[in-house]
Amino acid sequence: MADEAFRAVPFAERTLPAILQAQASLGNRPFIRTANQVLSYAQAPTLAARIAYRLKSAGVQRGERVAAFCGNRIELLQLWLGTAWAGGVLVPLNTALRGQQLHHALHVTRPATLFTEMALVEPLHEAAQALSSVRNLWVFDGGNTHGRDRIGRSLLERWTLGNEQAAPEAIGPGDASAILFTSGTSGPSKGVICPQAQFYWWGVHTGKALGVGTDDVLYTTLPFFHTNALNTMWQALLAGATYSFGARFSAGGFWDEIRRSEGTVTYLLGAMVHILLKRPAQPDDRQHRLRVALSPATPRPQVELFEQRFGVKLVDGYGSTETNLVLSNVIGDFVPGTLGRVVDGFEARVVDEQDCEMPPGAPGELVIRHREAFSMSTGYFDDPQATLAAWRNLWFHTGDRVIRDSNDVYHFIDRLKDSIRRRGENISSWEVEQALMSHEW
């Protein structure tokens, strides 16, 4: 579908329930596929309606948060469909959260319902005081619970689903679809409010950059508590493609999983590219269907080596939980190793400390704003001061230092503030400090 066609989609229909219903006409075409389960486009709206009925029967109201503390599993994606159908807001939590950090995320979002898996029940006991808002605590895999276990005041129950269906709530493109936590550098993590239309435009723009079509299989090992893996589902949904995923990235098993899933599009981080290139060359390095990968922060030499060895094109760009795919290096001529040029529908500038625009070649902070309504975050949940600071002068301040060259191509330099990155993920130094201070020495 061309850009004009996506913009022709009525504004009110840029929501997950509306697109699910529109794409149901694709029938038995696989929408989400794992090694053991397939959800077709025809089945997706019905399943969403059944989950919504169960949630609403448990008292979940429009706008209430439904938290998920679990790994990559199809049930989480299905829960997102049903939560949106019920008018709720999904809050997928980082499975590495423990103690004070988990308590913070739960305390801030005050979920009405929490889903987890038995392997992650123990950390929830440590954060039991933050579960006062939780009316239902469900486990996907059941384990050994028989309705007798409690975490704080919440009864731990196995998630079951009936056949009753609920009508979709009348939600709009500006209503929250998810709250995703992003790490700060000088304070605790903030919950980013991601509206329905933001995910819609993620699917449009990233799908266009990667050339996603109906015959593609989009495969990811990135975690479902980050925007990358979630908006990948939207790329598949809008294109009528198939979404598949793995539990986590494994250098030794990556190509086997690509072959098993028949993936044609995947999602990497610069560190993952480096790890895959470091492995010894194999006779079957090109025996797969993969043609392209979204791979932020990958230097040009690695881009070229990866394509030479594996036959896979690496596409870069710029996006964050608060924004969208704002820059893409496949606009105009392909410029590997850069962030690329500004995507239609957004504006970008390089500014100094006073928000004055810098000339080409001069470093400064990347600031962004959007033209399509609700194609970026609407702010930080329950944190108006942080929202005002980040969106001052009506531009979102990314905290990234970049250069715009004479060809309007943007190049990343570094973060403005000290930051810690582990496996491509930002980690709040403030939260590390708080964890260290909580221990007796």
XYZ file of C-alpha atoms in Angstrom:
441
model
C 0.000 0.000 0.000
C 1.423 3.418 -0.978
C 1.764 6.336 1.455
C -1.304 7.967 -0.083
C -3.384 4.864 0.646
C -2.270 4.742 4.293
C -3.101 8.429 4.692
C -6.468 7.754 3.073
C -7.383 5.339 5.873
C -10.001 7.303 7.854
C -8.421 8.871 10.908
C -10.839 7.165 13.305
C -9.829 3.738 11.947
C -6.142 4.032 12.850
C -6.608 1.799 15.879
C -5.804 -1.829 16.592
C -9.455 -3.046 16.785
C -10.372 -1.273 13.537
C -7.393 -2.630 11.593
C -7.955 -6.142 12.980
C -11.512 -6.064 11.665
C -10.454 -4.660 8.297
C -7.750 -7.304 7.807
C -10.033 -10.193 8.797
C -10.903 -10.443 5.095
C -7.457 -12.039 4.588
C -9.023 -15.196 5.991
C -6.716 -18.077 6.833
C -3.529 -16.191 6.011
C -1.244 -16.522 9.075
C -1.018 -13.338 11.139
C 1.049 -14.568 14.121
C 2.878 -17.890 13.878
C 5.016 -19.861 16.314
C 6.420 -23.368 16.100
C 3.276 -24.701 17.798
C 0.495 -22.240 17.087
C -0.932 -20.113 14.279
C -3.354 -17.217 14.620
C -4.957 -16.337 11.296
C -6.232 -12.928 10.245
C -9.791 -14.253 10.336
C -9.357 -15.598 13.883
C -7.701 -12.493 15.351
C -10.802 -10.286 15.873
C -12.758 -13.176 17.423
C -9.925 -13.969 19.819
C -9.589 -10.280 20.728
C -13.317 -10.147 21.486
C -13.100 -13.240 23.719
C -10.150 -11.858 25.685
C -11.895 -8.500 25.998
C -14.986 -10.187 27.402
C -12.895 -11.975 30.016
C -11.108 -8.761 30.989
C -14.302 -6.738 31.204
C -15.986 -9.489 33.206
C -13.115 -9.137 35.675
C -13.849 -5.422 35.970
C -11.275 -3.912 33.598
C -12.557 -0.491 32.572
C -11.712 1.653 29.575
C -8.318 3.311 30.072
C -7.212 0.953 32.851
C -3.817 -0.663 32.637
C -3.261 -4.361 31.993
C 0.311 -5.282 32.921
C 2.258 -8.258 31.572
C 5.398 -9.526 33.309
C 6.485 -12.366 31.061
C 8.853 -13.305 28.262
C 8.174 -13.383 24.527
C 5.103 -15.555 24.086
C 2.093 -15.503 21.786
C -0.238 -15.024 24.753
C 1.221 -11.566 25.351
C 0.521 -10.487 21.761
C -2.979 -11.932 22.000
C -3.470 -10.073 25.264
C -2.569 -6.827 23.496
C -5.291 -7.476 20.907
C -7.877 -8.160 23.611
C -6.796 -5.285 25.827
C -7.182 -2.831 22.949
C -10.577 -4.365 22.087
C -11.659 -3.740 25.695
C -10.344 -0.159 25.639
C -7.529 -0.920 28.073
C -3.817 -0.120 27.962
C -1.116 -2.797 27.807
C 1.906 -2.367 30.107
C 4.564 -4.965 29.160
C 7.228 -4.992 31.863
C 10.923 -5.710 31.452
C 11.471 -9.253 32.697
C 14.831 -8.222 34.162
C 13.159 -5.837 36.637
C 13.659 -6.749 40.263
C 13.080 -5.168 43.651
C 12.816 -1.383 43.617
C 12.728 -1.103 39.813
C 9.800 -3.529 39.506
C 8.072 -1.821 42.415
C 8.497 1.544 40.655
C 6.952 0.372 37.368
C 3.949 -1.180 39.130
C 3.510 1.768 41.503
C 3.541 4.298 38.642
C 1.110 2.502 36.330
C -1.243 1.058 38.986
C -2.458 -1.846 36.830
C -5.928 -3.248 37.351
C -4.789 -6.661 36.155
C -1.409 -8.366 35.989
C -0.375 -11.339 33.853
C 2.791 -13.323 34.473
C 4.334 -16.795 34.153
C 5.375 -19.156 36.913
C 9.095 -18.550 36.357
C 8.596 -14.877 37.280
C 6.296 -15.216 40.283
C 9.122 -14.954 42.841
C 10.214 -11.406 41.824
C 6.589 -10.277 42.199
C 6.636 -11.316 45.845
C 9.445 -8.776 46.334
C 7.215 -6.041 44.870
C 3.981 -7.136 46.564
C 3.404 -3.723 48.166
C 3.003 -2.193 44.685
C 0.189 -4.600 43.768
C -2.537 -2.876 45.781
C -4.345 -1.797 42.581
C -4.314 -5.311 41.085
C -7.724 -6.985 41.208
C -6.716 -10.045 39.185
C -3.339 -11.750 38.990
C -3.228 -14.372 36.242
C -0.519 -16.780 35.112
C -0.378 -17.874 31.483
C 1.235 -21.246 32.051
C -0.626 -22.287 35.197
C 2.226 -24.250 36.710
C 1.275 -25.770 40.070
C -1.115 -23.060 41.179
C -4.591 -24.264 42.141
C -6.062 -21.001 43.360
C -4.325 -21.136 46.734
C -1.261 -18.971 46.095
C -1.220 -15.271 46.856
C 1.127 -12.380 46.172
C 0.278 -9.757 48.736
C -3.507 -9.470 48.676
C -3.788 -10.796 45.112
C -4.844 -14.375 44.421
C -2.698 -16.109 41.793
C -4.989 -17.780 39.251
C -4.493 -19.595 35.985
C -5.645 -17.661 32.915
C -8.548 -19.336 31.155
C -10.706 -18.155 28.296
C -14.345 -18.812 27.450
C -16.256 -18.416 24.193
C -18.191 -15.273 25.093
C -17.295 -12.181 23.076
C -17.414 -8.463 23.794
C -18.090 -5.708 21.305
C -15.070 -3.457 20.689
C -14.867 -0.308 22.759
C -15.125 2.932 20.795
C -11.494 3.989 21.136
C -9.747 6.620 19.039
C -6.292 7.062 17.485
C -5.232 9.285 20.379
C -6.155 6.775 23.069
C -3.273 4.951 24.716
C -2.444 1.523 23.327
C 0.531 0.764 25.574
C 2.773 2.245 28.239
C 6.411 1.311 27.688
C 9.162 2.077 30.161
C 12.260 3.794 28.884
C 15.381 4.359 30.941
C 16.432 7.822 31.995
C 19.942 8.845 32.954
C 19.352 11.072 35.977
C 16.147 9.581 37.387
C 13.904 6.512 37.435
C 12.499 5.010 34.256
C 9.509 6.799 32.762
C 6.364 5.239 31.337
C 5.923 6.391 27.744
C 2.290 6.701 26.640
C 2.063 5.220 23.140
C -1.250 6.005 21.391
C -2.981 3.797 18.864
C -1.995 5.951 15.893
C 1.666 5.967 16.915
C 1.809 2.210 16.384
C -0.155 2.616 13.150
C 2.490 4.966 11.753
C 5.316 2.796 13.091
C 3.850 0.017 10.963
C 3.496 2.282 7.919
C 6.941 3.889 7.974
C 9.049 0.930 9.083
C 7.179 -1.385 6.751
C 7.940 0.973 3.869
C 11.641 1.242 4.794
C 11.941 -2.552 4.809
C 9.697 -3.124 1.796
C 7.345 -5.390 3.755
C 4.746 -7.164 1.613
C 2.094 -9.845 1.966
C 4.528 -12.704 1.297
C 6.970 -11.659 4.024
C 7.576 -13.371 7.355
C 8.760 -10.875 9.976
C 10.907 -12.591 12.600
C 12.273 -11.009 15.775
C 14.046 -12.064 18.941
C 13.845 -8.593 20.498
C 11.805 -8.363 23.726
C 8.096 -7.550 23.718
C 8.536 -4.904 26.416
C 10.198 -2.584 23.861
C 8.604 -0.765 20.968
C 10.679 -2.475 18.263
C 9.096 -5.908 18.685
C 5.613 -4.487 19.275
C 5.556 -2.255 16.215
C 6.847 -5.195 14.158
C 3.446 -6.792 14.752
C 1.868 -3.662 13.239
C 4.134 -3.875 10.191
C 2.865 -7.394 9.586
C -0.744 -6.454 10.303
C -0.863 -3.551 7.843
C 0.880 -5.505 5.076
C -1.040 -8.744 5.582
C 2.273 -10.453 6.334
C 3.156 -13.036 9.008
C 4.746 -12.225 12.364
C 6.991 -14.793 14.045
C 9.356 -14.535 16.989
C 11.855 -16.259 19.234
C 12.250 -16.214 22.994
C 15.610 -14.423 22.895
C 18.635 -13.820 20.690
C 21.118 -16.669 20.446
C 24.154 -16.277 18.200
C 24.471 -20.048 17.840
C 20.816 -20.634 17.042
C 19.878 -17.466 15.141
C 20.208 -18.772 11.593
C 18.505 -22.056 12.460
C 15.556 -20.055 13.778
C 15.518 -17.883 10.658
C 15.312 -21.016 8.540
C 12.688 -22.674 10.755
C 10.465 -19.588 10.719
C 11.119 -18.962 7.003
C 11.838 -15.366 7.981
C 12.403 -12.833 5.208
C 12.681 -9.722 7.421
C 14.323 -9.465 10.821
C 15.364 -6.937 13.470
C 18.859 -6.609 14.869
C 20.919 -4.219 16.944
C 24.475 -3.210 16.138
C 25.863 -5.492 18.830
C 23.968 -8.460 17.390
C 25.431 -7.835 13.935
C 28.929 -7.777 15.421
C 28.321 -11.062 17.271
C 26.992 -12.815 14.154
C 29.943 -11.626 12.067
C 32.418 -12.888 14.673
C 31.178 -16.452 14.321
C 33.124 -18.733 11.945
C 31.878 -18.772 8.360
C 29.616 -21.708 7.507
C 28.776 -23.356 4.148
C 25.080 -22.562 4.724
C 25.544 -18.849 5.574
C 23.345 -17.921 2.599
C 20.904 -20.818 2.809
C 17.876 -18.901 4.076
C 15.074 -16.637 2.846
C 16.147 -13.552 4.818
C 16.558 -10.501 2.584
C 16.621 -7.440 4.865
C 17.063 -6.462 8.517
C 16.412 -3.277 10.441
C 19.718 -2.766 12.217
C 20.200 0.555 14.054
C 23.668 1.759 15.032
C 25.572 -0.464 12.624
C 28.801 0.990 11.147
C 29.162 0.963 7.364
C 31.981 -1.658 7.276
C 29.788 -4.129 9.158
C 26.817 -3.350 6.877
C 28.919 -4.220 3.846
C 30.475 -7.337 5.421
C 27.062 -8.628 6.524
C 25.587 -8.334 3.052
C 28.646 -9.904 1.430
C 28.599 -12.890 3.779
C 24.900 -13.495 4.423
C 23.253 -11.770 1.448
C 21.149 -9.601 3.774
C 20.764 -5.823 3.441
C 20.974 -3.894 6.726
C 18.747 -0.819 6.962
C 19.324 1.896 9.569
C 17.232 4.792 10.804
C 16.252 6.672 13.929
C 13.340 6.085 16.234
C 12.638 5.933 19.942
C 9.819 4.866 22.217
C 8.592 8.471 22.305
C 8.815 9.090 18.562
C 8.542 6.869 15.490
C 10.693 5.969 12.512
C 11.690 9.603 12.000
C 14.882 9.102 9.975
C 15.610 6.394 7.420
C 18.759 5.724 5.417
C 16.848 4.305 2.437
C 15.194 7.643 1.592
C 16.780 8.900 -1.613
C 20.064 7.079 -2.138
C 21.037 4.330 0.326
C 23.517 5.748 2.860
C 24.738 2.872 5.088
C 26.244 3.684 8.468
C 24.063 6.784 8.889
C 20.674 7.632 10.369
C 19.513 8.807 6.954
C 17.058 11.535 5.999
C 13.797 12.769 7.529
C 10.729 10.598 6.919
C 7.700 12.341 5.417
C 5.321 13.315 8.218
C 8.043 14.501 10.608
C 10.380 17.422 11.094
C 13.861 17.267 12.599
C 16.417 19.860 13.659
C 19.855 19.966 15.220
C 19.871 22.573 17.994
C 22.135 24.040 20.671
C 21.432 24.359 24.410
C 19.007 27.248 23.731
C 17.125 25.306 21.035
C 18.608 27.467 18.271
C 19.133 25.571 15.030
C 22.707 24.626 14.161
C 24.145 24.865 10.616
C 25.024 21.734 8.601
C 28.128 20.009 9.931
C 27.769 21.411 13.451
C 26.900 18.967 16.263
C 23.886 19.487 18.460
C 20.848 17.793 19.954
C 18.350 16.094 17.664
C 14.827 17.457 18.216
C 11.731 16.116 16.481
C 8.075 16.906 15.925
C 5.292 15.285 13.908
C 2.665 16.397 11.406
C 0.321 13.386 11.503
C -1.879 13.470 14.615
C -0.787 11.118 17.406
C 2.082 9.621 15.398
C 4.322 10.186 18.431
C 3.920 9.615 22.153
C 1.545 11.836 24.082
C 3.944 12.085 27.034
C 5.104 10.299 30.159
C 2.459 8.605 32.258
C 1.609 10.541 35.412
C 4.711 12.713 34.964
C 3.720 16.117 33.540
C 6.976 17.795 34.536
C 9.108 15.302 32.638
C 6.728 15.598 29.677
C 7.023 19.391 29.575
C 10.809 19.195 29.856
C 11.157 16.685 27.024
C 8.698 18.485 24.713
C 9.818 22.047 25.475
C 9.253 24.581 22.719
C 6.920 22.000 21.127
C 9.836 19.823 19.951
C 10.683 16.464 21.458
C 14.256 16.540 22.743
C 15.888 13.187 22.093
C 19.032 13.636 24.191
C 21.097 12.419 21.217
C 23.946 14.431 19.721
C 23.952 14.311 15.924
C 25.237 16.121 12.835
C 23.229 16.976 9.713
C 25.488 17.098 6.674
C 25.123 19.185 3.512
C 23.012 16.422 1.898
C 20.503 16.488 4.787
C 21.765 13.135 6.035
C 21.919 12.759 9.812
C 24.841 11.104 11.603
C 24.757 9.888 15.211
C 27.620 11.000 17.499
C 26.688 10.088 21.075
C 24.295 10.742 23.940
C 24.324 14.215 25.483
C 24.432 12.776 29.000
C 26.318 9.863 30.492
C 24.489 6.630 29.817
C 24.944 2.899 30.270
C 24.066 0.470 27.499
C 23.858 -3.298 27.839
C 23.060 -5.448 24.807
C 21.662 -2.412 23.006
C 19.427 -1.333 25.898
C 19.726 1.924 27.830
C 20.073 1.467 31.573
C 19.361 4.252 34.037
C 22.501 5.085 36.011
C 20.222 6.524 38.710
C 18.509 3.149 39.126
C 21.888 1.393 39.311
C 22.921 3.844 42.027
C 19.697 3.286 43.978
C 20.134 -0.498 43.813
C 23.692 -0.246 45.088
C 22.703 2.074 47.913
C 19.992 -0.333 49.068
C 22.624 -2.948 49.988
C 24.456 -3.061 53.275
C 28.222 -2.776 52.941
